[in-house]
Amino acid sequence: MKKDFLILLSVILLGSSCQQQVAKSSMKAPTRVKTEVVSSGVVDNGQTYVGIVEEREATAVSFTGMGVVKRVLVREGQAVGKGQLLAEMDDTQARNLLSGAEAQMTQANDALARYKMLHDNGSLPEVQWVEIQSKVAQAKSQLEVAKKNLADCRLVAPVGGIIGKKLIGAGETALPSQAVVSILDISAVKVKVAVPEAEIGGINAHTPTSIAVEAINGSYQGGLIEKGVQADALTHTYDIRINVANSDRKLLPGMVANVRFASDGSQVVGSKMVPVTAVQRKSDGSLFVWTIGKDSTGHRTTVTIGQPQGNYVSVIDGLNTGDRIVTEGYQKLSEGTKVIY
């Protein structure tokens, strides 16, 4: 009897221990993961190139004469309007020349008035009258030149835009036609791309383009395309320039841009997109992702993938839009593991 009682007690204790282990197992904390909902996107199989942003037009502004620059009134990156004063040259000599020309003009006009009375009375030979008129014309011409020289000591903007570079500072000697500043028109810009000769035929003036500029985290739609007609002798590439609207002036010359040319029929609309890193490979070579069921458990779901686009890849089969997939922490999962996200 005593032996039977001990056996029964052992069975009860063993059952209790198993129940405690089951309870502990069921109380295991869910695995924390990061997830993402499958969304629809557009897969574009067109070509991608790296381009450089250029100004629509650059104007080099210079003095017409030689002299010492007295002051430069603008700085690089400053917006200027047409007719705005940019710089001034020392005008001492120009003012002296103007004073001399004005004196000659006064003298010539005085002589003309005196000789006119003689001419009207018939007391002045016609040859002398013509000579007096010629001197007046010469004095007037010299006066206009002196005024122009004085005005040219002031450098004004011929167009509106942004100051690109300041090439001469105060105290330096400016030579005729030597650029003092450059003015850039960036109300619209151009993105220059070098395209291999084998691919140039697939691009026309109206080929759709999408442009991404990482420096300002901006995306733009390209406009009219200008195709170069002469290839680079070494690289055998053609320069293509894409016009891009830039009303907010955020695109600046020199910025690097990723340019994507869409080819005819290359876009697939409504494709399901998932991060490339979420796709795993089984030992048999098939691909799968971890999906989260309605009961918050993880499941291996076999998928068939299509074309990559950046950090994402399209899924042809195996997922539906709105499915939740695991993007981080899937290394800790097994089939049916409880998760939180």
XYZ file of C-alpha atoms in Angstrom, residues 59-293:
235
model
C 26.677 86.072 -68.487
C 30.213 87.362 -67.865
C 30.066 91.084 -66.975
C 33.126 93.294 -67.527
C 34.236 96.916 -67.833
C 34.866 98.218 -71.349
C 38.000 100.138 -70.322
C 41.044 99.641 -68.128
C 41.276 101.021 -64.605
C 41.489 100.318 -60.898
C 38.342 98.844 -59.334
C 37.164 101.109 -56.541
C 34.538 98.794 -55.054
C 32.469 95.691 -55.809
C 28.951 95.926 -54.442
C 27.765 92.317 -54.771
C 28.718 88.945 -53.321
C 28.587 85.431 -54.670
C 25.117 83.898 -54.471
C 23.364 87.282 -54.293
C 20.289 87.847 -56.436
C 20.544 90.909 -58.682
C 18.140 92.647 -61.035
C 18.710 94.055 -64.479
C 20.322 97.524 -64.273
C 21.576 97.048 -60.682
C 24.991 98.572 -59.906
C 27.591 95.817 -59.491
C 30.958 97.597 -59.248
C 32.681 100.942 -59.744
C 36.038 101.884 -61.223
C 38.159 104.893 -60.204
C 36.669 107.673 -62.374
C 39.117 110.549 -61.655
C 40.618 110.503 -65.135
C 37.237 110.108 -66.789
C 35.866 113.144 -64.934
C 38.887 115.249 -65.946
C 38.401 114.280 -69.581
C 34.720 115.150 -69.320
C 35.525 118.587 -67.887
C 37.922 119.256 -70.786
C 35.362 118.124 -73.353
C 32.674 120.339 -71.803
C 35.040 123.334 -71.979
C 35.761 122.670 -75.645
C 32.055 122.327 -76.327
C 31.362 125.698 -74.662
C 34.146 127.344 -76.652
C 32.914 125.874 -79.931
C 29.333 126.981 -79.303
C 30.508 130.507 -78.450
C 32.525 130.702 -81.682
C 29.573 129.399 -83.646
C 27.291 132.111 -82.237
C 29.765 134.911 -83.089
C 30.564 133.688 -86.598
C 26.881 133.082 -87.353
C 26.229 136.826 -87.199
C 29.001 137.451 -89.729
C 27.727 134.630 -91.928
C 24.191 136.004 -91.869
C 25.489 139.457 -92.884
C 27.473 137.937 -95.733
C 30.774 139.001 -94.217
C 32.133 135.452 -93.636
C 33.389 133.268 -96.427
C 31.510 129.981 -96.789
C 34.685 127.955 -96.274
C 35.254 129.450 -92.822
C 31.603 128.916 -91.881
C 31.875 125.224 -92.768
C 35.095 124.977 -90.747
C 33.386 126.473 -87.676
C 30.496 124.009 -87.958
C 32.960 121.095 -88.232
C 34.715 122.182 -85.016
C 31.379 122.289 -83.207
C 30.570 118.768 -84.422
C 33.984 117.504 -83.286
C 33.565 119.075 -79.847
C 30.120 117.492 -79.514
C 31.498 114.091 -80.484
C 34.332 114.346 -77.937
C 31.834 115.358 -75.260
C 29.706 112.283 -75.953
C 32.776 110.042 -75.771
C 33.823 111.603 -72.449
C 30.315 111.055 -71.022
C 30.388 107.448 -72.185
C 33.810 106.871 -70.583
C 32.533 108.236 -67.270
C 29.393 106.096 -67.429
C 31.523 103.032 -68.184
C 33.216 103.433 -64.805
C 29.971 102.065 -63.357
C 29.291 98.379 -64.022
C 25.593 97.499 -64.073
C 23.874 94.150 -64.535
C 22.763 93.597 -68.140
C 20.407 90.814 -66.996
C 18.853 89.609 -63.769
C 20.017 86.467 -61.983
C 22.347 85.128 -59.299
C 25.980 86.171 -58.889
C 27.961 83.033 -59.685
C 31.573 84.114 -59.185
C 33.291 87.347 -58.203
C 36.513 87.376 -60.204
C 37.985 90.806 -59.341
C 38.040 92.655 -56.022
C 38.511 96.261 -54.940
C 41.988 97.622 -55.632
C 42.703 95.313 -58.562
C 43.197 96.583 -62.105
C 40.469 95.560 -64.503
C 41.337 95.082 -68.166
C 38.924 95.624 -71.037
C 36.564 92.638 -71.418
C 38.001 90.945 -68.294
C 35.090 89.472 -66.357
C 34.442 91.070 -62.971
C 31.469 88.876 -62.018
C 29.349 86.218 -63.684
C 25.553 86.296 -63.536
C 23.693 82.990 -63.685
C 20.114 82.565 -64.790
C 18.734 79.692 -62.669
C 15.019 80.433 -62.992
C 15.264 77.216 -64.989
C 18.246 74.880 -65.159
C 19.615 72.160 -67.372
C 20.835 68.741 -66.265
C 23.712 67.512 -68.429
C 24.074 63.767 -68.920
C 26.592 61.823 -71.012
C 24.795 59.027 -72.887
C 26.647 56.179 -74.705
C 26.304 56.206 -78.476
C 24.590 52.801 -78.408
C 21.731 54.244 -76.323
C 21.367 57.718 -77.822
C 18.925 56.497 -80.467
C 16.304 55.607 -77.859
C 16.098 59.171 -76.532
C 14.183 61.973 -78.216
C 13.259 65.540 -77.335
C 10.172 64.416 -75.387
C 11.392 61.235 -73.667
C 9.964 61.257 -70.088
C 12.624 61.725 -67.420
C 12.616 61.714 -63.635
C 15.403 63.519 -61.803
C 16.457 63.037 -58.176
C 18.877 65.424 -56.457
C 20.112 64.025 -53.151
C 21.712 67.301 -52.011
C 18.291 68.905 -51.548
C 16.278 65.678 -51.271
C 14.255 66.800 -54.275
C 12.558 65.025 -57.181
C 11.719 66.686 -60.479
C 10.163 65.856 -63.826
C 12.386 66.747 -66.757
C 11.189 68.839 -69.673
C 12.431 69.302 -73.223
C 15.639 67.422 -74.045
C 18.474 68.947 -76.086
C 20.633 66.317 -77.794
C 24.246 66.950 -78.704
C 25.297 66.043 -82.233
C 29.023 65.473 -81.673
C 30.359 62.557 -79.637
C 33.277 62.735 -77.249
C 36.293 61.306 -79.067
C 37.482 59.273 -76.049
C 34.295 58.089 -74.336
C 32.007 57.922 -77.402
C 29.217 59.553 -75.437
C 26.853 62.350 -76.396
C 25.933 65.213 -74.094
C 22.219 65.539 -73.419
C 20.728 68.491 -71.565
C 17.336 68.241 -69.885
C 15.436 71.435 -69.138
C 14.042 71.533 -65.598
C 11.830 74.215 -64.027
C 13.441 75.813 -60.972
C 11.096 78.545 -59.788
C 12.094 78.038 -56.129
C 15.822 78.404 -57.018
C 16.720 75.274 -55.020
C 18.604 73.599 -57.856
C 22.081 75.106 -58.054
C 24.808 74.651 -60.692
C 27.156 71.782 -59.886
C 24.678 69.619 -57.978
C 24.773 65.898 -58.805
C 21.521 64.428 -60.130
C 20.329 60.890 -60.844
C 18.456 60.930 -64.136
C 16.149 58.142 -65.257
C 14.977 57.929 -68.864
C 11.733 55.986 -69.270
C 11.614 53.738 -72.325
C 8.403 52.931 -74.190
C 6.514 50.199 -72.365
C 9.048 50.055 -69.566
C 6.685 51.044 -66.764
C 4.595 48.549 -64.843
C 1.964 50.314 -62.761
C 0.535 48.754 -59.613
C 3.426 46.401 -58.857
C 3.797 45.269 -55.261
C 7.054 46.604 -53.808
C 9.048 45.245 -50.850
C 12.522 46.101 -49.494
C 15.272 44.040 -51.122
C 16.650 43.107 -47.688
C 13.335 41.491 -46.680
C 13.662 38.777 -49.341
C 15.403 35.596 -48.078
C 16.551 32.442 -49.873
C 15.794 28.884 -48.769
C 18.262 25.999 -49.043
C 16.493 24.811 -52.205
C 17.037 28.204 -53.861
C 13.449 29.456 -53.621
C 12.750 32.921 -52.231
C 10.538 33.875 -49.311
C 9.628 36.690 -46.960
C 8.379 36.614 -43.386
C 4.771 37.735 -43.188
C 2.727 38.509 -40.080
C -0.635 36.821 -39.733
